[in-house]
Tab-separated table of C-alpha atoms in Angstrom:
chain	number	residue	atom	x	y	z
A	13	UNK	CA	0.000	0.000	0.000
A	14	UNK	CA	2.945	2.202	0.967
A	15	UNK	CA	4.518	1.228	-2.848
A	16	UNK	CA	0.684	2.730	-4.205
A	17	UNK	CA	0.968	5.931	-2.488
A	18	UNK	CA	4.823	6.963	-3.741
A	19	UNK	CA	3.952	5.920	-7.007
A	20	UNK	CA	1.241	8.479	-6.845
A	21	UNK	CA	3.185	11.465	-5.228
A	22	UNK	CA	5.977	11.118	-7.744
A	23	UNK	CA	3.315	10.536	-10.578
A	24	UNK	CA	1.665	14.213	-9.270
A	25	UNK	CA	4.934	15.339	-8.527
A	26	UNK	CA	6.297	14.940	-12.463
A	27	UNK	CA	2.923	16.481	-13.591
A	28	UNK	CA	3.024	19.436	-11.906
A	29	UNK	CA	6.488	20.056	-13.298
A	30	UNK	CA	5.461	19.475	-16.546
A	31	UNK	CA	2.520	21.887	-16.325
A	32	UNK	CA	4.353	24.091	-14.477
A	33	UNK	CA	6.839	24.320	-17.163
A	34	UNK	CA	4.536	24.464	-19.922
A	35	UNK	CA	2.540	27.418	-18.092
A	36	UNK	CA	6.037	29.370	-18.482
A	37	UNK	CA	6.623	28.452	-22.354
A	38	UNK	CA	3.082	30.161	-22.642
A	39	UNK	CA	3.919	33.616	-20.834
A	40	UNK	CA	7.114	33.279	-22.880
A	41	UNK	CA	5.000	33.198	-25.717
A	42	UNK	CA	2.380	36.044	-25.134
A	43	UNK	CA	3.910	38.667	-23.359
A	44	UNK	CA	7.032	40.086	-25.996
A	45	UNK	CA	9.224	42.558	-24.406
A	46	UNK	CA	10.161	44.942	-26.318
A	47	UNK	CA	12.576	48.088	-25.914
A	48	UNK	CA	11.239	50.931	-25.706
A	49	UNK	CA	11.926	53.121	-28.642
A	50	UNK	CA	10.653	56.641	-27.360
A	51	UNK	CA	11.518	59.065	-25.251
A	52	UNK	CA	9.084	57.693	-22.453
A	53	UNK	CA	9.179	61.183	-20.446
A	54	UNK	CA	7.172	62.690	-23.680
A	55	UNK	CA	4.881	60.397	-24.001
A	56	UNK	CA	3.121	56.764	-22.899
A	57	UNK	CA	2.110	53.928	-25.014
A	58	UNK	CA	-1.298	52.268	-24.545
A	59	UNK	CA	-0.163	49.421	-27.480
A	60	UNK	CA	-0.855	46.339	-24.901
A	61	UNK	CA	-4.383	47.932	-24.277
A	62	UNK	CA	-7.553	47.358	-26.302
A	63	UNK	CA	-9.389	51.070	-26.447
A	64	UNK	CA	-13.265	50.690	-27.626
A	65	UNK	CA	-14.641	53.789	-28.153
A	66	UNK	CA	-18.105	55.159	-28.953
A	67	UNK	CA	-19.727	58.974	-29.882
A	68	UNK	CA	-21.212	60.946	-32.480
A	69	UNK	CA	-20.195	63.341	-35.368
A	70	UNK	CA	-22.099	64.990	-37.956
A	71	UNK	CA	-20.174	64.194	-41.839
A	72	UNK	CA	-20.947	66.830	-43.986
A	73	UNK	CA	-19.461	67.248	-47.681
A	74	UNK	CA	-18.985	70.789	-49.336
A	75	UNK	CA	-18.304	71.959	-52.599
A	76	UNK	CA	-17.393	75.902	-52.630
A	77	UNK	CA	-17.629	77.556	-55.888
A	78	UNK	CA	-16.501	81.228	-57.008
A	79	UNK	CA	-15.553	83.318	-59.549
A	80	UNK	CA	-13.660	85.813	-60.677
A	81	UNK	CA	-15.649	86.612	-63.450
A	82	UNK	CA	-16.852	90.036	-64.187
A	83	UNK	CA	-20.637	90.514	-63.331
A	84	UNK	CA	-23.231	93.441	-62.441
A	85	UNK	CA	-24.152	91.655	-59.229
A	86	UNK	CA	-23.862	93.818	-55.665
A	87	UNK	CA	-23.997	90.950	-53.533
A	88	UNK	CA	-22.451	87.927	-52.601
A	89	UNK	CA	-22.180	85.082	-55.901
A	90	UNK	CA	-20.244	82.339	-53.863
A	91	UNK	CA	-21.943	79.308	-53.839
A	92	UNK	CA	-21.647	76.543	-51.011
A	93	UNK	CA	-23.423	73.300	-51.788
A	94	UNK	CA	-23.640	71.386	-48.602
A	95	UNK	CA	-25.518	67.958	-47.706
A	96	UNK	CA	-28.440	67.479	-45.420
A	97	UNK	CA	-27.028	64.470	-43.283
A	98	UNK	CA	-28.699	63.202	-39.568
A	99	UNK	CA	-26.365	63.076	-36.666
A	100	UNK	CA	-24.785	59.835	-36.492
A	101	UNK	CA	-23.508	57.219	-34.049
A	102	UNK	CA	-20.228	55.672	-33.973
A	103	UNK	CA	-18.653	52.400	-32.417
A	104	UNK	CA	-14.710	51.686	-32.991
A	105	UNK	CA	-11.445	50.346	-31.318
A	106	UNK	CA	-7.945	51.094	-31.910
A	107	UNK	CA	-5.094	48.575	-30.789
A	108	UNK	CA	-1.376	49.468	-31.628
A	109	UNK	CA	-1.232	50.653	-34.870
A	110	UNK	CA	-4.651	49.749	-36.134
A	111	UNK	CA	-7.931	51.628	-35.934
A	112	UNK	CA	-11.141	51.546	-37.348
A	113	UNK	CA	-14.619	53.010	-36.601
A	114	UNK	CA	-18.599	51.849	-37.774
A	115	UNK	CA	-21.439	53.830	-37.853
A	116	UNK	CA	-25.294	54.680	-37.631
A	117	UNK	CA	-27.405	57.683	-38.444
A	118	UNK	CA	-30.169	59.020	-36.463
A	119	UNK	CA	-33.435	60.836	-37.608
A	120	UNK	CA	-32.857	64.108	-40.059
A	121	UNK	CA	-33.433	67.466	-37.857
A	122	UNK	CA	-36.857	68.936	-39.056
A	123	UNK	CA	-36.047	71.372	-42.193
A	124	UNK	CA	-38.413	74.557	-41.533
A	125	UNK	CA	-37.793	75.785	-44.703
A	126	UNK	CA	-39.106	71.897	-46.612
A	127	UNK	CA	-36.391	72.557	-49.405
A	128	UNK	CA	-33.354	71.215	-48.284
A	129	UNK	CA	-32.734	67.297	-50.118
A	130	UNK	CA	-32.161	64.217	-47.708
A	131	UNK	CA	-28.730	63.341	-48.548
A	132	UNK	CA	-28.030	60.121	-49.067
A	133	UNK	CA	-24.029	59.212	-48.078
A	134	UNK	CA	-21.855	56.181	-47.814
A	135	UNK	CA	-18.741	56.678	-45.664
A	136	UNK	CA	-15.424	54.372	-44.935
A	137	UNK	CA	-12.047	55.580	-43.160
A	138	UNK	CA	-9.426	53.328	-41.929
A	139	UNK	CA	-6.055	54.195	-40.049
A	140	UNK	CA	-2.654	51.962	-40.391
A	141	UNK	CA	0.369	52.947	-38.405
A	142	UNK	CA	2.201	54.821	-35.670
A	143	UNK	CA	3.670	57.717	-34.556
A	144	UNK	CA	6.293	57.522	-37.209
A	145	UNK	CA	4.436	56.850	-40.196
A	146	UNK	CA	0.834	56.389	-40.924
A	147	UNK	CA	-1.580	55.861	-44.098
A	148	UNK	CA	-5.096	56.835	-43.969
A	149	UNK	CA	-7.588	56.101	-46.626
A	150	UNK	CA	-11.250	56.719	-47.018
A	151	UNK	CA	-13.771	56.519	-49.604
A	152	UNK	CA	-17.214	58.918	-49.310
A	153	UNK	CA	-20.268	59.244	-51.849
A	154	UNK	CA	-22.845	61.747	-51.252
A	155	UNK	CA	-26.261	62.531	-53.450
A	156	UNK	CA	-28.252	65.432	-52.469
A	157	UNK	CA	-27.281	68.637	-52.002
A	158	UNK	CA	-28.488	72.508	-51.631
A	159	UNK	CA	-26.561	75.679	-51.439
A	160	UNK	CA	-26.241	77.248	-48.123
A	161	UNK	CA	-25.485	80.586	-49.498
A	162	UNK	CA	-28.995	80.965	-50.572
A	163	UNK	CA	-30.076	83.663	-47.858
A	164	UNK	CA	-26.985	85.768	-49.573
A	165	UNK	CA	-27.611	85.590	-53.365
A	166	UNK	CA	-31.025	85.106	-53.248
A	167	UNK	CA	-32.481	88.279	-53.435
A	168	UNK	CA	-36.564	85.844	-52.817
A	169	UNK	CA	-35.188	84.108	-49.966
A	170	UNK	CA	-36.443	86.361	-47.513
A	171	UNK	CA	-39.645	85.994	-49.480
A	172	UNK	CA	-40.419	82.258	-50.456
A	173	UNK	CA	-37.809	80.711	-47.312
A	174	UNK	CA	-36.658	77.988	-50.335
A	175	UNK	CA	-33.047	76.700	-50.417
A	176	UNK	CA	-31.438	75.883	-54.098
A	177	UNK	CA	-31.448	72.518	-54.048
A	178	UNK	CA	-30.118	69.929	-56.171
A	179	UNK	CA	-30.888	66.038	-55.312
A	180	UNK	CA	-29.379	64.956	-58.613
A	181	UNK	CA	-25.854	66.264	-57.452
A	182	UNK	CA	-23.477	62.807	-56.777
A	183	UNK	CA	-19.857	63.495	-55.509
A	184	UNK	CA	-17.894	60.080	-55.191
A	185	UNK	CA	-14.254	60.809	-53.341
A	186	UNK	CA	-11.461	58.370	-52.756
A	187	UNK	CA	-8.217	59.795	-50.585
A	188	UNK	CA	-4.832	57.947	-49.421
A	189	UNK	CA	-3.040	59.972	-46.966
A	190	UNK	CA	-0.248	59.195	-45.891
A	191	UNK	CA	2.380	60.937	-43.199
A	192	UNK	CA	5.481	60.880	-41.620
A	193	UNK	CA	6.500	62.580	-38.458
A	194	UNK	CA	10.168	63.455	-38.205
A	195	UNK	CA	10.073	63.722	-34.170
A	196	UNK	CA	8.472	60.307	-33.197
A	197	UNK	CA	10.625	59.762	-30.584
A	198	UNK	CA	8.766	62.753	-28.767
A	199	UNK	CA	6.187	63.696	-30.307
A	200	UNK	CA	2.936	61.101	-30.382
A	201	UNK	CA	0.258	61.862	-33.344
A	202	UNK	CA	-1.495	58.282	-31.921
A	203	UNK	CA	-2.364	60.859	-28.912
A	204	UNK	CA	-4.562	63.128	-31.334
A	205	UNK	CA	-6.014	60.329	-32.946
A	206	UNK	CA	-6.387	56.598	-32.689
A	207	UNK	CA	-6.073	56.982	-28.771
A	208	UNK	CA	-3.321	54.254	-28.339
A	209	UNK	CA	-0.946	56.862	-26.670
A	210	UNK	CA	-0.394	60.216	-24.283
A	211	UNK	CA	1.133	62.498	-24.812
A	212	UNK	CA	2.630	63.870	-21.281
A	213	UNK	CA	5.013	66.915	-22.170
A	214	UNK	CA	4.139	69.290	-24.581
A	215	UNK	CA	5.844	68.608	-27.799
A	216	UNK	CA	6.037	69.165	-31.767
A	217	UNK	CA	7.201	67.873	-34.990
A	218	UNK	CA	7.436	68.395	-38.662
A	219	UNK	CA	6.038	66.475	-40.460
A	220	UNK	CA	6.069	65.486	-44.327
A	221	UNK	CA	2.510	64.415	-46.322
A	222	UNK	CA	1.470	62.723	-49.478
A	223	UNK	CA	-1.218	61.890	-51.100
A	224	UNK	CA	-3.154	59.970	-53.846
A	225	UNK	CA	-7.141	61.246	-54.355
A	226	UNK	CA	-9.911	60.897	-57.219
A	227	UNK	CA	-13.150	63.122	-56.856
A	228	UNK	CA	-15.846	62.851	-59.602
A	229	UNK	CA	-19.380	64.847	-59.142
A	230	UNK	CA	-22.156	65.192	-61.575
A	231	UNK	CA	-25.521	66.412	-62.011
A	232	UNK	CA	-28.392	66.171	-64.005
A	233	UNK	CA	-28.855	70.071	-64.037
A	234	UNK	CA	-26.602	73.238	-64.555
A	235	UNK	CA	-24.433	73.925	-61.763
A	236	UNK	CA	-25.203	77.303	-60.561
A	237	UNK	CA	-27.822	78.411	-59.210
A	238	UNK	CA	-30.635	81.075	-61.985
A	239	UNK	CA	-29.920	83.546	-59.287
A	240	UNK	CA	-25.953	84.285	-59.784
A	241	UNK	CA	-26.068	83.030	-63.645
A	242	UNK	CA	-24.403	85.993	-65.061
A	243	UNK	CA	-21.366	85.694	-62.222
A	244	UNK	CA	-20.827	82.067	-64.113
A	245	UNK	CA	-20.928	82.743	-67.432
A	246	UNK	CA	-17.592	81.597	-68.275
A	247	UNK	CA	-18.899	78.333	-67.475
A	248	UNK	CA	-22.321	78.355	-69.141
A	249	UNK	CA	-23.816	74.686	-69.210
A	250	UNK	CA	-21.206	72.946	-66.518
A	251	UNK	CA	-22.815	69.604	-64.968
A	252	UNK	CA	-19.695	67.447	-63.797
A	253	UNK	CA	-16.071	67.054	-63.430
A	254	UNK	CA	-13.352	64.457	-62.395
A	255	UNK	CA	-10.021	65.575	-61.002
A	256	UNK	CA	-7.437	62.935	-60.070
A	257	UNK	CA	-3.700	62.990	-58.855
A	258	UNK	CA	-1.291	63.621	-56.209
A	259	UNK	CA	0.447	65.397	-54.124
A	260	UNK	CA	3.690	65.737	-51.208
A	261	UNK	CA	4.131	68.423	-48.690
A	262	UNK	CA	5.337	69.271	-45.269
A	263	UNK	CA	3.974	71.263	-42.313
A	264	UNK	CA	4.086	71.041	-38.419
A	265	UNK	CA	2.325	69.220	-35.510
A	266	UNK	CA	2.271	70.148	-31.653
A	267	UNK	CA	0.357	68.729	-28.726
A	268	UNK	CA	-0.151	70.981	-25.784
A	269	UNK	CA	-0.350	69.241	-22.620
A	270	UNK	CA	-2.089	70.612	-18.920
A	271	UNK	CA	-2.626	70.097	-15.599
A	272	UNK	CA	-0.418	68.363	-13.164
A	273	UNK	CA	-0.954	64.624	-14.077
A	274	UNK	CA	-0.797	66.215	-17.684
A	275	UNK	CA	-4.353	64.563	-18.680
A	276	UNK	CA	-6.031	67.199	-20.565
A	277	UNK	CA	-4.430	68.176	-24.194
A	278	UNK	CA	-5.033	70.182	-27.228
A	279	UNK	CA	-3.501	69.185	-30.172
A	280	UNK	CA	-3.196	70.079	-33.994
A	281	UNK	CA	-1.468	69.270	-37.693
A	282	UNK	CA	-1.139	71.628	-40.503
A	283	UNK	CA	0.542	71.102	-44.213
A	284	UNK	CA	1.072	72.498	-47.347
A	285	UNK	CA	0.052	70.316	-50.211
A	286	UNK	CA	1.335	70.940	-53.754
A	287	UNK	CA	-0.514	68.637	-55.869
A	288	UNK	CA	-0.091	67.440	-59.751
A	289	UNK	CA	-3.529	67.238	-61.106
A	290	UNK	CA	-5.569	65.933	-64.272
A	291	UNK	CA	-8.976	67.772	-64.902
A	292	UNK	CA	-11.750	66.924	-67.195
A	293	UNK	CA	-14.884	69.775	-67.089
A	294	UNK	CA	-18.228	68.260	-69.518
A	295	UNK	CA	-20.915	69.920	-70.517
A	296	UNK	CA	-24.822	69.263	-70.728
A	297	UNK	CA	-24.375	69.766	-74.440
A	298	UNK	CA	-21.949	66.399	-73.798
A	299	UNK	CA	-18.550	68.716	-74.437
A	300	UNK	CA	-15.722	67.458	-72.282
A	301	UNK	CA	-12.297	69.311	-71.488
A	302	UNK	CA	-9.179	67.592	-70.563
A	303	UNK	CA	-6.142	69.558	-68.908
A	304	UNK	CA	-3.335	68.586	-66.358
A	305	UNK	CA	-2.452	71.334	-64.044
A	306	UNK	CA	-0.454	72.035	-60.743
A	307	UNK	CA	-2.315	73.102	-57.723
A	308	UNK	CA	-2.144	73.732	-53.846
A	309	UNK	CA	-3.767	72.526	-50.869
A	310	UNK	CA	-3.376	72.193	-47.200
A	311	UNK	CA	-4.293	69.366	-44.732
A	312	UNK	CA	-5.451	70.528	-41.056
A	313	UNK	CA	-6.374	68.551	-37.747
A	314	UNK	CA	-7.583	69.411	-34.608
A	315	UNK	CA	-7.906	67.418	-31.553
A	316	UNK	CA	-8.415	68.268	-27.225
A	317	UNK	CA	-10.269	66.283	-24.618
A	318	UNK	CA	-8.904	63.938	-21.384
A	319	UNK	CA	-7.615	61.265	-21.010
A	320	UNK	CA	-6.451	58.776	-18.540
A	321	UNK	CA	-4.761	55.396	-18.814
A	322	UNK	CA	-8.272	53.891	-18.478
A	323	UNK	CA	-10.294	56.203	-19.742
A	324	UNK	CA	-10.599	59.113	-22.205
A	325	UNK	CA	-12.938	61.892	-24.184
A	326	UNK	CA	-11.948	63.496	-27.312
A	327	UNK	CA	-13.314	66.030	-29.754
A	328	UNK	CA	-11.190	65.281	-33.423
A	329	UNK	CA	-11.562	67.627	-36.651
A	330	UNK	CA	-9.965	67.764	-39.861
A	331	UNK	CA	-10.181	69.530	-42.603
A	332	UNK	CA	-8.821	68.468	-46.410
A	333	UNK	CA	-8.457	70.688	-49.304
A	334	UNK	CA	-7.564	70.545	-52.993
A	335	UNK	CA	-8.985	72.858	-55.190
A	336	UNK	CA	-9.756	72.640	-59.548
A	337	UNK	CA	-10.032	75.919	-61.369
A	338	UNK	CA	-11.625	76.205	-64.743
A	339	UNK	CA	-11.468	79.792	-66.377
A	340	UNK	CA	-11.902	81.942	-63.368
A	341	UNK	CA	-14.033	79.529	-61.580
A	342	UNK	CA	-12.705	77.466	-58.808
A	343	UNK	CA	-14.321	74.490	-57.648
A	344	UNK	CA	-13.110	73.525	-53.251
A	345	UNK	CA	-14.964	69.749	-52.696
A	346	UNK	CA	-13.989	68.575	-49.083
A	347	UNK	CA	-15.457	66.800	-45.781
A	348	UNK	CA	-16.101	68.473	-42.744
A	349	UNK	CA	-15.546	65.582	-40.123
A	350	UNK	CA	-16.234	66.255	-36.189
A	351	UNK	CA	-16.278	63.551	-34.001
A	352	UNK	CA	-17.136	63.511	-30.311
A	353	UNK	CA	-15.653	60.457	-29.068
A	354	UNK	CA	-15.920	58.387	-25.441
A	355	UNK	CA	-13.514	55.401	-24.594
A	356	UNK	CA	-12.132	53.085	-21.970
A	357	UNK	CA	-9.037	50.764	-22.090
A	358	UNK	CA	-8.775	47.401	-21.300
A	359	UNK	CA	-5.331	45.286	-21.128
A	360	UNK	CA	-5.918	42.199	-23.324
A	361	UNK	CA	-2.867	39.536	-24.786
A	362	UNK	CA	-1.695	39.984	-27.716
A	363	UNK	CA	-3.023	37.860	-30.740
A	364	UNK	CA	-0.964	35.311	-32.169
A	365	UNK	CA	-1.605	36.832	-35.711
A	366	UNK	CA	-0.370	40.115	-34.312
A	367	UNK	CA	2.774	38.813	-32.330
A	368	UNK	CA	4.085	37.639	-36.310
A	369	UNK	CA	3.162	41.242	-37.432
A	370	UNK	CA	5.293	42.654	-34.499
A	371	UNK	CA	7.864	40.773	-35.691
A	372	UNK	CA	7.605	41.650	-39.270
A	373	UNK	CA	10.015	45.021	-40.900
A	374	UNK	CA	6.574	46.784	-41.875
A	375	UNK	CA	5.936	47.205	-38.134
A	376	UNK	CA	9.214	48.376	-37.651
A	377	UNK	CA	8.695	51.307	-40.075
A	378	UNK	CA	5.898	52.412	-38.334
């Protein structure tokens, strides 16, 4: 009987190295320690924490027109078409160097005036990278649109309380950004947006942008409103465009941090963009113009809230301009993203998948 019982201690004994060894090849495994490669006085890393995040923004899309032209008008001929979008609800995470964001739209606000178009929209953005480099694309289509500046060159608005408005009007856009920070080692963009860092002394960098982008819009009707005709004549029976191309520029970024425990920021981005660009203006009477010009633009974010190494609340805006010109008329399409955004962060291991992409040189660029 006395045999039985060693034979079981050592039998219990041998498992529980064995487990206890495997349990250790498993940690090994998981948890990757890596050097930091920061300065980790400017800023904290949240990369080992899951951040889920949920808010609200309102995605508009503008097209600004004006001209040069010579006309008899004495008031305002700038036109702003502008959609007619509800207020919409957003769900995303962020984890590392990899973000993305869903959506859902609430009721329309009730139009007084009956004249403004429901705008129908489609909307994608995705964000790949770090505080070194980073590529953001996003694709947006929008139908419906009316022109805010109606109350100003509408001489009957005050009368009749009717918006031009053109529900015909389709504007597809497709934009790769892409971005590289020349002071990662201080300064954290991932603490603007994304959320997977903190920034926790007040720091800057310049930075260096390019850019790849395709905008098409067309409409079933003249462009311009009856009411500022004579301001457009140079482009008479206009009804779509297409401008494609690219761009590379540089600017600066600084984030501005408060308090004691340094938990409140306000942070922003600004570039020059000079862009390469192929244009091609039709016609209702189905004439089409081709031309390849040079043109400028600028790239602008803004970002502030609190945040903690749990929790944080941020307000993000941005703002994304290239502009066409066709014989003293130039055409500004562009979003007008702001987000309200509420998150917590949870510590979660690190997927296998991911642990190979750690290891991979892509990462390492980033």
């Amino acid at each position: 009987m006395r045999k039985y019982w060693v034979v079981v201690f050592l039998f219990l004994r041998c498992a529980q190295n064995f487990w206890s060894q495997n349990n250790t090849e498993v940690k090994v495994g998981i948890n990757i320690e890596r050097p930091k490669k920061w300065d980790t006085t400017c800023y904290t890393s949240y990369s080992h924490k899951l951040n889920i995040y949920f808010g609200f923004n309102r995605l508009n899309y503008n097209l600004d027109i004006t001209s040069t032209f010579k006309h008899s008008y004495k008031y305002p001929t700038n036109i702003s078409y502008t959609t007619y979008t509800p207020l919409n609800y957003s769900l995303g995470f962020s984890y590392d160097k990899i973000s993305l964001g869903f959506g859902y739209a609430k009721k329309y606000d009730y139009d007084s005036t009956q004249t403004k178009p429901k705008t129908l929209f489609t909307a994608y953005s995705f964000s790949f990278g770090g505080n070194k480099f980073i590529i953001e694309p996003y694709y947006v289509r929008y139908k419906g649109f009316y022109d805010a500046n109606t109350p100003q060159n509408d001489t009957t608005f005050k009368k009749h309380k009717r918006y031009h408005a053109d529900p015909s009007m389709d504007i597809f856009s497709l934009k790769v950004n892409g971005i590289y920070f020349f002071n990662n080692k201080k300064f954290a963009y991932r603490s603007l947006s994304g959320f997977t860092n903190r920034q926790i002394k007040s720091k800057g960098s310049w930075l260096a942008i390019a850019n790849f982008y395709y905008t098409s819009m067309h409409s079933d009707s003249i462009l311009y409103p009856k009411s500022v005709e004579l301001a457009y004549d140079t482009v008479k029976k206009l009804n779509s465009f297409t401008i494609y191309g690219g761009g590379i520029g540089g600017g600066y970024g600084h984030t501005f941090t408060f308090g004691k425990k340094k938990r409140f920021f306000v942070g922003l981005t600004a570039a020059i963009i000079l862009a390469i660009q192929n244009q091609t203006v039709s016609f209702k009477d189905s004439i089409s113009i081709e031309a390849t010009k040079t043109t400028a633009g600028f790239d602008a974010r803004f970002s502030t809230g609190w945040t903690t190494d749990k929790f944080f609340i941020v307000i993000f805006g941005s703002a994304d301009r290239i502009s066409m010109t066709y014989k003293k008329v130039t055409f500004t399409p562009y979003t007008v993203p702001i987000t309200l955004t509420m998150g917590f962060r949870f510590n979660v291991k690190t997927p296998r998948f991911y642990r190979w992409f750690m290891n991979t040189k892509i990462y390492s660029w980033l």
